[in-house]
Amino acid sequence: MGGSGSGNYLRWSTKSTTGSQHRVDIRWLKKQGYLRPGASGLLSWSRGDEQTGSIGYRMEHDRMILNYRHRPHGGEWEDVEQTISFDRTSCNYGGLRTWLLCPRCWKRVALLYGAGRYFFCRHCYNLTYGSQQVQRYDRLMMKARAIRERLGGSDPSMPFPEKPKGMHWDTYQRLREESEQANHLSWLLIGKQFGFDDGWVEDMIGE
Ligand SMILES: [Zn+2]
């Protein structure tokens, strides 16, 4: 996670998006000095040189407000604003430690994950490190991504790539189906783990 923290409050930005690997880390925010009430800016994530997403934030005394745009697979971009409350506990050696309260289960956590439209804790997304479900989810996402890349497009938020010149339509259709099925299954998996109903899953996969 990186951030500008420049103090420029960002209104809805068309560039602010969130994706499955994005997380908000309270310890990192504190270390950067971003927890001051009134602070605002942009948090961004990247993989290698490529920026994979960013969100606007602004701090208040006991909460932070995030805003970004989210697009369910195949759906329309929508503006999302999410308020994350803070909790504070005293440390043994004095001082206070700030925590994030998961907006879904109200557990005190240091990390929230943007695996869907909202940021929730890993218990809610069931992102247990190394769990079979996560490995399966990762494999499905990687498969969907690998097929896109083979067809010349890597950004999962973009429409599915066109058929490359010289590729047979049969091959293209088969790859497209495989990619979309993998993507679909990955969302079903996450939705089920999340304990959300089918409506949520359909919403996430845009059907
Ligand atoms: Zn939670």
Coordinates of N, CA and C and ligand atoms in Angstrom, one line a residue:
M1 N 0.9 -1.2 0.0 CA 0.0 0.0 0.0 C 0.9 1.2 0.0
G2 N 0.5 2.2 -0.8 CA 1.3 3.4 -0.8 C 0.3 4.5 -0.7
G3 N 0.7 5.8 -0.6 CA -0.3 6.8 -0.4 C 0.3 8.2 -0.7
S4 N -0.5 9.1 -1.0 CA 0.1 10.4 -1.2 C -0.1 11.2 0.1
G5 N -1.2 11.1 0.7 CA -1.4 11.8 2.0 C -1.1 13.3 1.9
S6 N -1.3 13.8 0.7 CA -0.9 15.2 0.5 C -1.8 16.2 1.2
G7 N -2.9 15.7 1.6 CA -3.9 16.6 2.2 C -4.9 17.2 1.2
N8 N -4.7 16.8 0.0 CA -5.7 17.3 -1.0 C -6.9 16.3 -0.9
Y9 N -8.0 16.8 -0.5 CA -9.2 15.9 -0.4 C -9.6 15.6 -1.8
L10 N -9.7 14.3 -2.0 CA -10.1 13.9 -3.4 C -11.6 13.6 -3.4
R11 N -12.3 14.3 -4.3 CA -13.7 14.0 -4.5 C -13.7 12.6 -5.3
W12 N -14.9 12.2 -5.6 CA -15.0 11.0 -6.4 C -14.0 11.0 -7.5
S13 N -13.2 10.1 -7.7 CA -12.2 10.1 -8.7 C -12.6 8.9 -9.7
T14 N -12.5 9.2 -10.9 CA -12.8 8.2 -11.9 C -11.7 7.1 -11.9
K15 N -10.6 7.5 -11.3 CA -9.5 6.5 -11.3 C -9.5 5.6 -10.0
S16 N -10.3 6.0 -9.1 CA -10.3 5.2 -7.8 C -11.1 3.9 -8.0
T17 N -10.4 2.8 -7.8 CA -11.1 1.5 -8.0 C -10.6 0.6 -6.9
T18 N -11.3 -0.5 -6.7 CA -10.7 -1.4 -5.7 C -10.8 -2.8 -6.3
G19 N -9.9 -3.6 -5.9 CA -9.9 -5.0 -6.4 C -9.6 -6.0 -5.3
S20 N -9.5 -7.2 -5.7 CA -9.4 -8.3 -4.6 C -8.2 -8.3 -3.7
Q21 N -7.1 -7.7 -4.2 CA -5.9 -7.8 -3.4 C -5.6 -6.5 -2.5
H22 N -6.6 -5.7 -2.4 CA -6.3 -4.4 -1.8 C -6.7 -4.4 -0.3
R23 N -5.9 -3.8 0.5 CA -6.2 -3.8 1.9 C -5.8 -2.5 2.6
V24 N -6.5 -2.2 3.7 CA -6.2 -1.0 4.4 C -5.6 -1.5 5.8
D25 N -4.4 -0.9 6.1 CA -3.6 -1.4 7.2 C -3.5 -0.2 8.2
I26 N -4.1 -0.3 9.3 CA -4.2 0.8 10.3 C -2.7 1.1 10.8
R27 N -1.9 0.1 10.9 CA -0.5 0.3 11.4 C 0.3 1.1 10.4
W28 N 0.0 0.8 9.2 CA 0.7 1.5 8.1 C 0.3 3.0 8.1
L29 N -1.1 3.2 8.2 CA -1.6 4.5 8.2 C -1.0 5.4 9.3
K30 N -0.9 4.7 10.5 CA -0.4 5.4 11.6 C 1.1 5.8 11.4
K31 N 1.8 4.8 10.9 CA 3.2 5.1 10.7 C 3.5 6.2 9.7
Q32 N 2.6 6.3 8.7 CA 2.7 7.4 7.7 C 2.2 8.7 8.3
G33 N 1.6 8.7 9.5 CA 1.1 9.9 10.0 C -0.2 10.4 9.4
Y34 N -1.0 9.4 8.8 CA -2.2 9.7 8.2 C -3.4 9.7 9.1
L35 N -3.2 9.4 10.4 CA -4.4 9.2 11.2 C -4.9 10.5 11.9
R36 N -4.2 11.6 11.6 CA -4.7 12.9 12.1 C -6.1 13.3 11.6
P37 N -7.0 13.7 12.5 CA -8.3 14.2 12.0 C -8.1 15.3 11.0
G38 N -8.8 15.2 9.9 CA -8.6 16.2 8.9 C -7.7 15.8 7.7
A39 N -6.9 14.8 8.0 CA -6.0 14.3 6.9 C -6.8 13.7 5.8
S40 N -6.4 13.8 4.6 CA -7.1 13.2 3.5 C -6.1 13.0 2.4
G41 N -6.5 12.2 1.4 CA -5.6 11.9 0.3 C -6.0 10.7 -0.4
L42 N -5.1 10.0 -1.0 CA -5.3 8.9 -1.8 C -4.4 7.7 -1.4
L43 N -5.0 6.6 -1.2 CA -4.2 5.4 -1.0 C -4.2 4.6 -2.3
S44 N -3.0 4.1 -2.7 CA -3.0 3.3 -3.9 C -2.2 2.1 -3.7
W45 N -2.5 1.1 -4.5 CA -1.8 -0.2 -4.5 C -1.2 -0.5 -5.8
S46 N -0.1 -1.2 -5.8 CA 0.4 -1.6 -7.1 C 1.1 -2.9 -7.1
R47 N 1.2 -3.5 -8.2 CA 1.9 -4.8 -8.3 C 3.0 -4.5 -9.4
G48 N 4.2 -4.6 -9.0 CA 5.3 -4.2 -9.8 C 5.2 -2.7 -10.1
D49 N 5.3 -2.3 -11.4 CA 5.2 -0.9 -11.7 C 3.7 -0.5 -12.0
E50 N 2.9 -1.5 -12.0 CA 1.5 -1.2 -12.4 C 0.6 -0.9 -11.2
Q51 N 0.0 0.3 -11.2 CA -1.0 0.6 -10.2 C -2.2 -0.2 -10.4
T52 N -2.7 -0.9 -9.3 CA -3.8 -1.8 -9.4 C -5.1 -1.2 -8.8
G53 N -5.0 -0.1 -8.1 CA -6.2 0.5 -7.6 C -5.8 1.6 -6.7
S54 N -6.8 2.5 -6.4 CA -6.6 3.5 -5.4 C -8.0 4.0 -4.9
I55 N -7.9 4.5 -3.7 CA -9.1 5.0 -3.0 C -8.9 6.3 -2.3
G56 N -9.9 7.1 -2.3 CA -9.7 8.4 -1.5 C -10.1 8.1 -0.1
Y57 N -9.4 8.9 0.8 CA -9.8 8.7 2.2 C -9.8 10.1 2.9
R58 N -10.6 10.2 4.0 CA -10.4 11.4 4.8 C -10.6 10.9 6.3
M59 N -9.9 11.5 7.2 CA -9.8 11.1 8.6 C -10.7 12.0 9.4
E60 N -11.4 11.4 10.3 CA -12.0 12.1 11.4 C -11.5 11.6 12.7
H61 N -11.9 12.1 13.8 CA -11.3 11.7 15.1 C -11.5 10.2 15.3
D62 N -12.8 9.7 15.1 CA -13.1 8.4 15.5 C -13.5 7.5 14.3
R63 N -13.2 8.0 13.1 CA -13.5 7.1 11.9 C -12.8 7.6 10.7
M64 N -12.8 6.8 9.7 CA -12.3 7.3 8.4 C -13.3 7.0 7.3
I65 N -13.3 7.9 6.3 CA -14.3 7.7 5.2 C -13.6 7.4 4.0
L66 N -13.9 6.3 3.3 CA -13.3 5.9 2.1 C -14.2 6.2 0.9
N67 N -13.7 6.6 -0.2 CA -14.5 6.7 -1.4 C -13.7 6.2 -2.6
Y68 N -14.4 5.5 -3.4 CA -13.8 4.9 -4.6 C -14.9 4.5 -5.6
R69 N -14.5 4.0 -6.7 CA -15.5 3.5 -7.6 C -15.3 2.0 -7.7
H70 N -16.4 1.3 -7.8 CA -16.3 -0.1 -7.9 C -17.2 -0.6 -9.1
R71 N -16.6 -1.6 -9.7 CA -17.4 -2.1 -10.8 C -17.6 -3.6 -10.7
P72 N -18.8 -4.1 -10.4 CA -19.0 -5.6 -10.4 C -18.6 -6.1 -11.8
H73 N -18.2 -7.3 -11.8 CA -17.8 -7.9 -13.1 C -18.8 -7.7 -14.1
G74 N -18.5 -7.1 -15.2 CA -19.4 -6.9 -16.3 C -20.4 -5.8 -16.1
G75 N -20.4 -5.2 -14.9 CA -21.4 -4.2 -14.6 C -20.9 -2.8 -14.8
E76 N -21.7 -1.9 -14.3 CA -21.4 -0.4 -14.4 C -20.6 0.0 -13.2
W77 N -19.7 1.0 -13.5 CA -19.0 1.6 -12.4 C -20.0 2.3 -11.4
E78 N -19.7 2.2 -10.1 CA -20.6 2.9 -9.2 C -19.7 3.5 -8.1
D79 N -20.2 4.6 -7.6 CA -19.5 5.3 -6.5 C -19.8 4.6 -5.2
V80 N -18.8 4.4 -4.4 CA -19.0 3.8 -3.1 C -18.4 4.7 -2.1
E81 N -19.1 4.9 -1.0 CA -18.5 5.6 0.1 C -18.7 4.6 1.3
Q82 N -17.6 4.4 2.1 CA -17.7 3.5 3.2 C -17.0 4.2 4.4
T83 N -17.8 4.1 5.5 CA -17.2 4.7 6.8 C -16.7 3.6 7.6
I84 N -15.5 3.7 8.1 CA -14.8 2.7 9.0 C -14.6 3.4 10.3
S85 N -15.2 2.8 11.3 CA -15.0 3.4 12.7 C -13.7 2.9 13.3
F86 N -13.2 3.7 14.2 CA -12.0 3.3 14.9 C -12.3 2.9 16.3
D87 N -11.5 2.1 16.9 CA -11.6 1.8 18.3 C -10.2 2.0 18.9
R88 N -10.2 2.4 20.2 CA -8.9 2.5 20.8 C -8.7 1.7 22.1
T89 N -7.6 1.1 22.2 CA -7.4 0.3 23.5 C -6.1 0.9 24.0
S90 N -5.9 0.8 25.4 CA -4.7 1.3 25.9 C -3.6 0.2 25.9
C91 N -2.4 0.6 25.7 CA -1.3 -0.3 25.6 C -0.7 -0.5 27.0
N92 N -0.1 -1.6 27.3 CA 0.5 -1.9 28.6 C 1.5 -0.8 29.0
Y93 N 2.2 -0.3 28.1 CA 3.3 0.7 28.4 C 2.8 2.1 28.2
G94 N 1.5 2.3 28.2 CA 0.9 3.6 28.0 C 0.6 3.9 26.6
G95 N -0.2 4.9 26.4 CA -0.6 5.3 25.0 C -1.7 4.5 24.6
L96 N -2.2 4.8 23.4 CA -3.4 4.2 22.8 C -3.1 3.5 21.5
R97 N -3.7 2.4 21.3 CA -3.5 1.7 20.0 C -4.9 1.9 19.3
T98 N -4.8 2.3 18.1 CA -6.0 2.5 17.3 C -6.3 1.2 16.4
W99 N -7.5 0.8 16.4 CA -7.9 -0.4 15.6 C -9.0 0.1 14.6
L100 N -9.2 -0.7 13.6 CA -10.3 -0.6 12.7 C -11.4 -1.5 13.2
L101 N -12.7 -1.0 13.1 CA -13.8 -1.9 13.4 C -14.4 -2.4 12.1
C102 N -14.4 -3.7 11.9 CA -14.9 -4.2 10.6 C -16.4 -3.8 10.5
P103 N -16.8 -3.1 9.4 CA -18.1 -2.6 9.3 C -19.2 -3.7 9.2
R104 N -18.8 -5.0 9.1 CA -19.7 -6.0 9.0 C -19.9 -6.8 10.3
C105 N -18.8 -7.1 11.0 CA -18.9 -8.0 12.2 C -18.5 -7.2 13.4
W106 N -18.0 -6.0 13.3 CA -17.5 -5.1 14.4 C -16.4 -5.7 15.2
K107 N -15.7 -6.6 14.6 CA -14.4 -7.1 15.3 C -13.4 -6.0 15.2
R108 N -12.5 -5.9 16.2 CA -11.4 -5.0 16.1 C -10.3 -5.6 15.3
V109 N -9.9 -5.0 14.3 CA -8.8 -5.6 13.4 C -7.8 -4.5 13.0
A110 N -6.7 -5.0 12.5 CA -5.7 -4.0 12.0 C -5.7 -3.9 10.5
L111 N -6.4 -4.9 9.8 CA -6.5 -4.9 8.4 C -7.9 -5.1 7.9
L112 N -8.2 -4.4 6.8 CA -9.5 -4.7 6.2 C -9.2 -4.9 4.7
Y113 N -9.9 -5.8 4.1 CA -9.7 -6.2 2.7 C -10.8 -5.7 1.8
G114 N -10.4 -5.3 0.6 CA -11.3 -4.9 -0.4 C -11.5 -6.0 -1.4
A115 N -12.1 -7.1 -1.0 CA -12.3 -8.2 -1.9 C -13.6 -8.1 -2.7
G116 N -14.4 -7.1 -2.4 CA -15.6 -7.0 -3.2 C -16.0 -5.5 -3.2
R117 N -17.2 -5.2 -3.1 CA -17.6 -3.8 -3.1 C -17.1 -3.0 -1.9
Y118 N -17.1 -3.7 -0.7 CA -16.7 -3.0 0.5 C -15.5 -3.6 1.1
F119 N -14.9 -2.8 2.1 CA -13.8 -3.3 2.9 C -14.3 -4.0 4.1
F120 N -14.0 -5.3 4.3 CA -14.3 -6.0 5.5 C -13.1 -6.8 6.0
C121 N -13.2 -7.3 7.2 CA -12.1 -8.0 7.7 C -11.9 -9.4 7.1
R122 N -10.8 -10.0 7.4 CA -10.6 -11.3 6.7 C -11.5 -12.4 7.2
H123 N -12.0 -12.2 8.5 CA -13.0 -13.2 9.0 C -14.2 -13.2 8.1
C124 N -14.7 -12.0 7.8 CA -15.9 -11.8 6.9 C -15.6 -12.3 5.5
Y125 N -14.5 -12.1 5.0 CA -14.2 -12.6 3.6 C -13.6 -14.0 3.7
N126 N -13.4 -14.4 5.0 CA -12.7 -15.7 5.2 C -11.4 -15.9 4.4
L127 N -10.7 -14.9 4.4 CA -9.4 -14.9 3.7 C -8.3 -15.5 4.7
T128 N -8.6 -16.7 5.2 CA -7.6 -17.3 6.1 C -6.4 -17.6 5.3
Y129 N -5.3 -17.2 5.7 CA -4.1 -17.3 4.9 C -3.8 -18.8 4.6
G130 N -3.6 -19.1 3.4 CA -3.3 -20.4 3.0 C -4.4 -21.4 3.0
S131 N -5.6 -20.9 3.3 CA -6.8 -21.9 3.3 C -7.0 -22.4 1.9
Q132 N -7.6 -23.6 1.9 CA -7.8 -24.2 0.6 C -8.7 -23.4 -0.3
Q133 N -9.7 -22.7 0.4 CA -10.7 -21.9 -0.4 C -9.9 -20.8 -1.1
V134 N -9.0 -20.1 -0.3 CA -8.3 -19.0 -0.9 C -7.4 -19.5 -2.0
Q135 N -6.7 -20.7 -1.8 CA -5.9 -21.2 -2.9 C -6.7 -21.5 -4.1
R136 N -7.9 -22.0 -3.9 CA -8.8 -22.3 -5.0 C -9.2 -21.1 -5.7
Y137 N -9.6 -20.1 -4.9 CA -10.0 -18.8 -5.4 C -8.8 -18.2 -6.2
D138 N -7.6 -18.2 -5.6 CA -6.5 -17.6 -6.4 C -6.2 -18.4 -7.7
R139 N -6.4 -19.7 -7.6 CA -6.1 -20.4 -8.9 C -7.1 -20.1 -9.9
L140 N -8.4 -19.9 -9.5 CA -9.4 -19.6 -10.5 C -9.2 -18.2 -11.1
M141 N -8.8 -17.2 -10.2 CA -8.5 -15.9 -10.6 C -7.3 -15.8 -11.6
M142 N -6.3 -16.7 -11.2 CA -5.1 -16.7 -12.0 C -5.4 -17.3 -13.4
K143 N -6.3 -18.3 -13.4 CA -6.6 -18.9 -14.7 C -7.4 -17.9 -15.6
A144 N -8.3 -17.2 -15.0 CA -9.1 -16.2 -15.7 C -8.2 -15.2 -16.3
R145 N -7.2 -14.8 -15.5 CA -6.3 -13.7 -15.9 C -5.3 -14.2 -17.0
A146 N -4.8 -15.4 -16.8 CA -3.9 -16.0 -17.8 C -4.5 -16.0 -19.2
I147 N -5.8 -16.4 -19.2 CA -6.5 -16.5 -20.5 C -6.6 -15.1 -21.1
R148 N -7.0 -14.1 -20.3 CA -7.1 -12.8 -20.8 C -5.8 -12.3 -21.3
E149 N -4.7 -12.6 -20.6 CA -3.4 -12.2 -21.1 C -3.0 -12.8 -22.4
R150 N -3.4 -14.1 -22.5 CA -3.1 -14.8 -23.7 C -3.8 -14.1 -24.9
L151 N -4.9 -13.5 -24.6 CA -5.7 -12.9 -25.7 C -5.3 -11.4 -25.8
G152 N -4.3 -11.0 -25.0 CA -3.8 -9.6 -25.2 C -4.4 -8.6 -24.3
G153 N -5.1 -9.0 -23.3 CA -5.7 -8.0 -22.3 C -5.5 -8.5 -20.9
S154 N -5.0 -7.7 -20.0 CA -4.7 -8.2 -18.6 C -5.6 -7.6 -17.6
D155 N -6.2 -6.5 -17.9 CA -6.9 -5.7 -16.8 C -8.3 -6.4 -16.7
P156 N -8.6 -7.0 -15.5 CA -9.9 -7.7 -15.4 C -11.1 -6.7 -15.3
S157 N -10.8 -5.4 -15.1 CA -11.9 -4.5 -15.0 C -12.3 -4.0 -16.4
M158 N -11.5 -4.4 -17.4 CA -11.8 -4.0 -18.8 C -12.7 -5.1 -19.5
P159 N -13.4 -4.7 -20.5 CA -14.2 -5.7 -21.3 C -13.3 -6.8 -21.7
F160 N -13.9 -8.0 -21.9 CA -13.1 -9.1 -22.4 C -12.4 -8.8 -23.7
P161 N -11.1 -9.2 -23.8 CA -10.4 -8.9 -25.1 C -11.0 -9.5 -26.3
E162 N -10.8 -8.7 -27.4 CA -11.3 -9.2 -28.7 C -10.5 -10.4 -29.2
K163 N -11.1 -11.1 -30.2 CA -10.3 -12.3 -30.7 C -9.1 -11.8 -31.4
P164 N -7.9 -12.3 -31.0 CA -6.7 -11.9 -31.7 C -6.7 -12.4 -33.2
K165 N -6.0 -11.6 -34.0 CA -5.9 -11.9 -35.4 C -5.3 -13.3 -35.6
G166 N -5.8 -14.1 -36.4 CA -5.1 -15.4 -36.7 C -5.6 -16.5 -35.8
M167 N -6.4 -16.2 -34.7 CA -6.9 -17.3 -33.8 C -8.2 -17.8 -34.4
H168 N -8.4 -19.1 -34.3 CA -9.7 -19.6 -34.7 C -10.8 -19.2 -33.8
W169 N -12.0 -18.9 -34.3 CA -13.1 -18.5 -33.5 C -13.5 -19.6 -32.4
D170 N -13.3 -20.9 -32.8 CA -13.6 -22.0 -31.9 C -12.7 -21.8 -30.7
T171 N -11.4 -21.6 -30.9 CA -10.4 -21.5 -29.9 C -10.8 -20.3 -29.0
Y172 N -11.1 -19.2 -29.6 CA -11.4 -18.0 -28.9 C -12.6 -18.2 -28.0
Q173 N -13.7 -18.8 -28.5 CA -14.9 -19.0 -27.8 C -14.6 -19.9 -26.6
R174 N -13.8 -20.9 -26.8 CA -13.5 -21.9 -25.7 C -12.8 -21.2 -24.6
L175 N -11.7 -20.4 -25.0 CA -10.9 -19.7 -24.0 C -11.8 -18.7 -23.2
R176 N -12.7 -18.0 -24.0 CA -13.5 -17.1 -23.3 C -14.4 -17.7 -22.3
E177 N -15.0 -18.8 -22.7 CA -15.9 -19.5 -21.8 C -15.1 -20.0 -20.5
E178 N -13.9 -20.5 -20.8 CA -13.1 -21.0 -19.6 C -12.8 -19.9 -18.7
S179 N -12.4 -18.7 -19.3 CA -12.1 -17.6 -18.5 C -13.3 -17.1 -17.6
E180 N -14.4 -17.0 -18.3 CA -15.6 -16.5 -17.6 C -16.1 -17.4 -16.6
Q181 N -15.9 -18.7 -16.9 CA -16.4 -19.7 -15.9 C -15.5 -19.7 -14.6
A182 N -14.2 -19.5 -14.9 CA -13.3 -19.4 -13.7 C -13.6 -18.2 -12.9
N183 N -13.8 -17.1 -13.6 CA -14.1 -15.9 -12.9 C -15.4 -16.0 -12.0
H184 N -16.4 -16.6 -12.7 CA -17.7 -16.8 -12.1 C -17.6 -17.7 -10.8
L185 N -16.8 -18.8 -11.0 CA -16.6 -19.8 -9.8 C -15.9 -19.1 -8.7
S186 N -14.9 -18.2 -9.0 CA -14.2 -17.6 -8.0 C -15.1 -16.7 -7.1
W187 N -16.0 -16.0 -7.8 CA -16.9 -15.2 -7.0 C -17.9 -16.0 -6.2
L188 N -18.4 -17.1 -6.8 CA -19.3 -18.0 -6.1 C -18.6 -18.4 -4.8
L189 N -17.3 -18.8 -4.9 CA -16.6 -19.3 -3.8 C -16.5 -18.2 -2.7
I190 N -16.1 -17.0 -3.1 CA -15.9 -16.0 -2.1 C -17.3 -15.6 -1.5
G191 N -18.3 -15.6 -2.3 CA -19.6 -15.3 -1.8 C -20.1 -16.3 -0.8
K192 N -19.9 -17.5 -1.1 CA -20.3 -18.6 -0.2 C -19.5 -18.5 1.2
Q193 N -18.2 -18.2 1.0 CA -17.4 -18.1 2.2 C -17.9 -16.9 3.1
F194 N -18.3 -15.9 2.4 CA -18.7 -14.7 3.0 C -20.1 -14.9 3.7
G195 N -20.8 -15.9 3.3 CA -22.1 -16.2 3.9 C -23.1 -15.3 3.3
F196 N -22.8 -14.8 2.1 CA -23.8 -13.9 1.5 C -24.7 -14.8 0.6
D197 N -25.9 -14.3 0.3 CA -26.8 -15.1 -0.5 C -26.5 -15.0 -2.0
D198 N -27.2 -15.7 -2.8 CA -26.9 -15.8 -4.2 C -27.1 -14.5 -4.9
G199 N -27.9 -13.6 -4.3 CA -28.1 -12.3 -4.9 C -26.9 -11.5 -4.9
W200 N -26.1 -11.6 -3.8 CA -24.9 -10.9 -3.7 C -23.9 -11.4 -4.7
V201 N -23.8 -12.7 -4.8 CA -22.9 -13.3 -5.8 C -23.3 -12.9 -7.2
E202 N -24.6 -12.9 -7.5 CA -25.0 -12.5 -8.8 C -24.6 -11.0 -9.1
D203 N -24.8 -10.2 -8.0 CA -24.4 -8.8 -8.1 C -22.9 -8.7 -8.4
M204 N -22.1 -9.5 -7.7 CA -20.7 -9.4 -7.9 C -20.2 -9.8 -9.2
I205 N -20.9 -10.8 -9.8 CA -20.4 -11.3 -11.1 C -21.3 -10.7 -12.2
G206 N -22.2 -9.8 -11.8 CA -22.9 -9.0 -12.8 C -23.8 -9.8 -13.7
E207 N -24.6 -10.7 -13.0 CA -25.6 -11.4 -13.8 C -27.0 -11.2 -13.2
Ligands
ZN1 ZN -15.6 -8.6 9.8

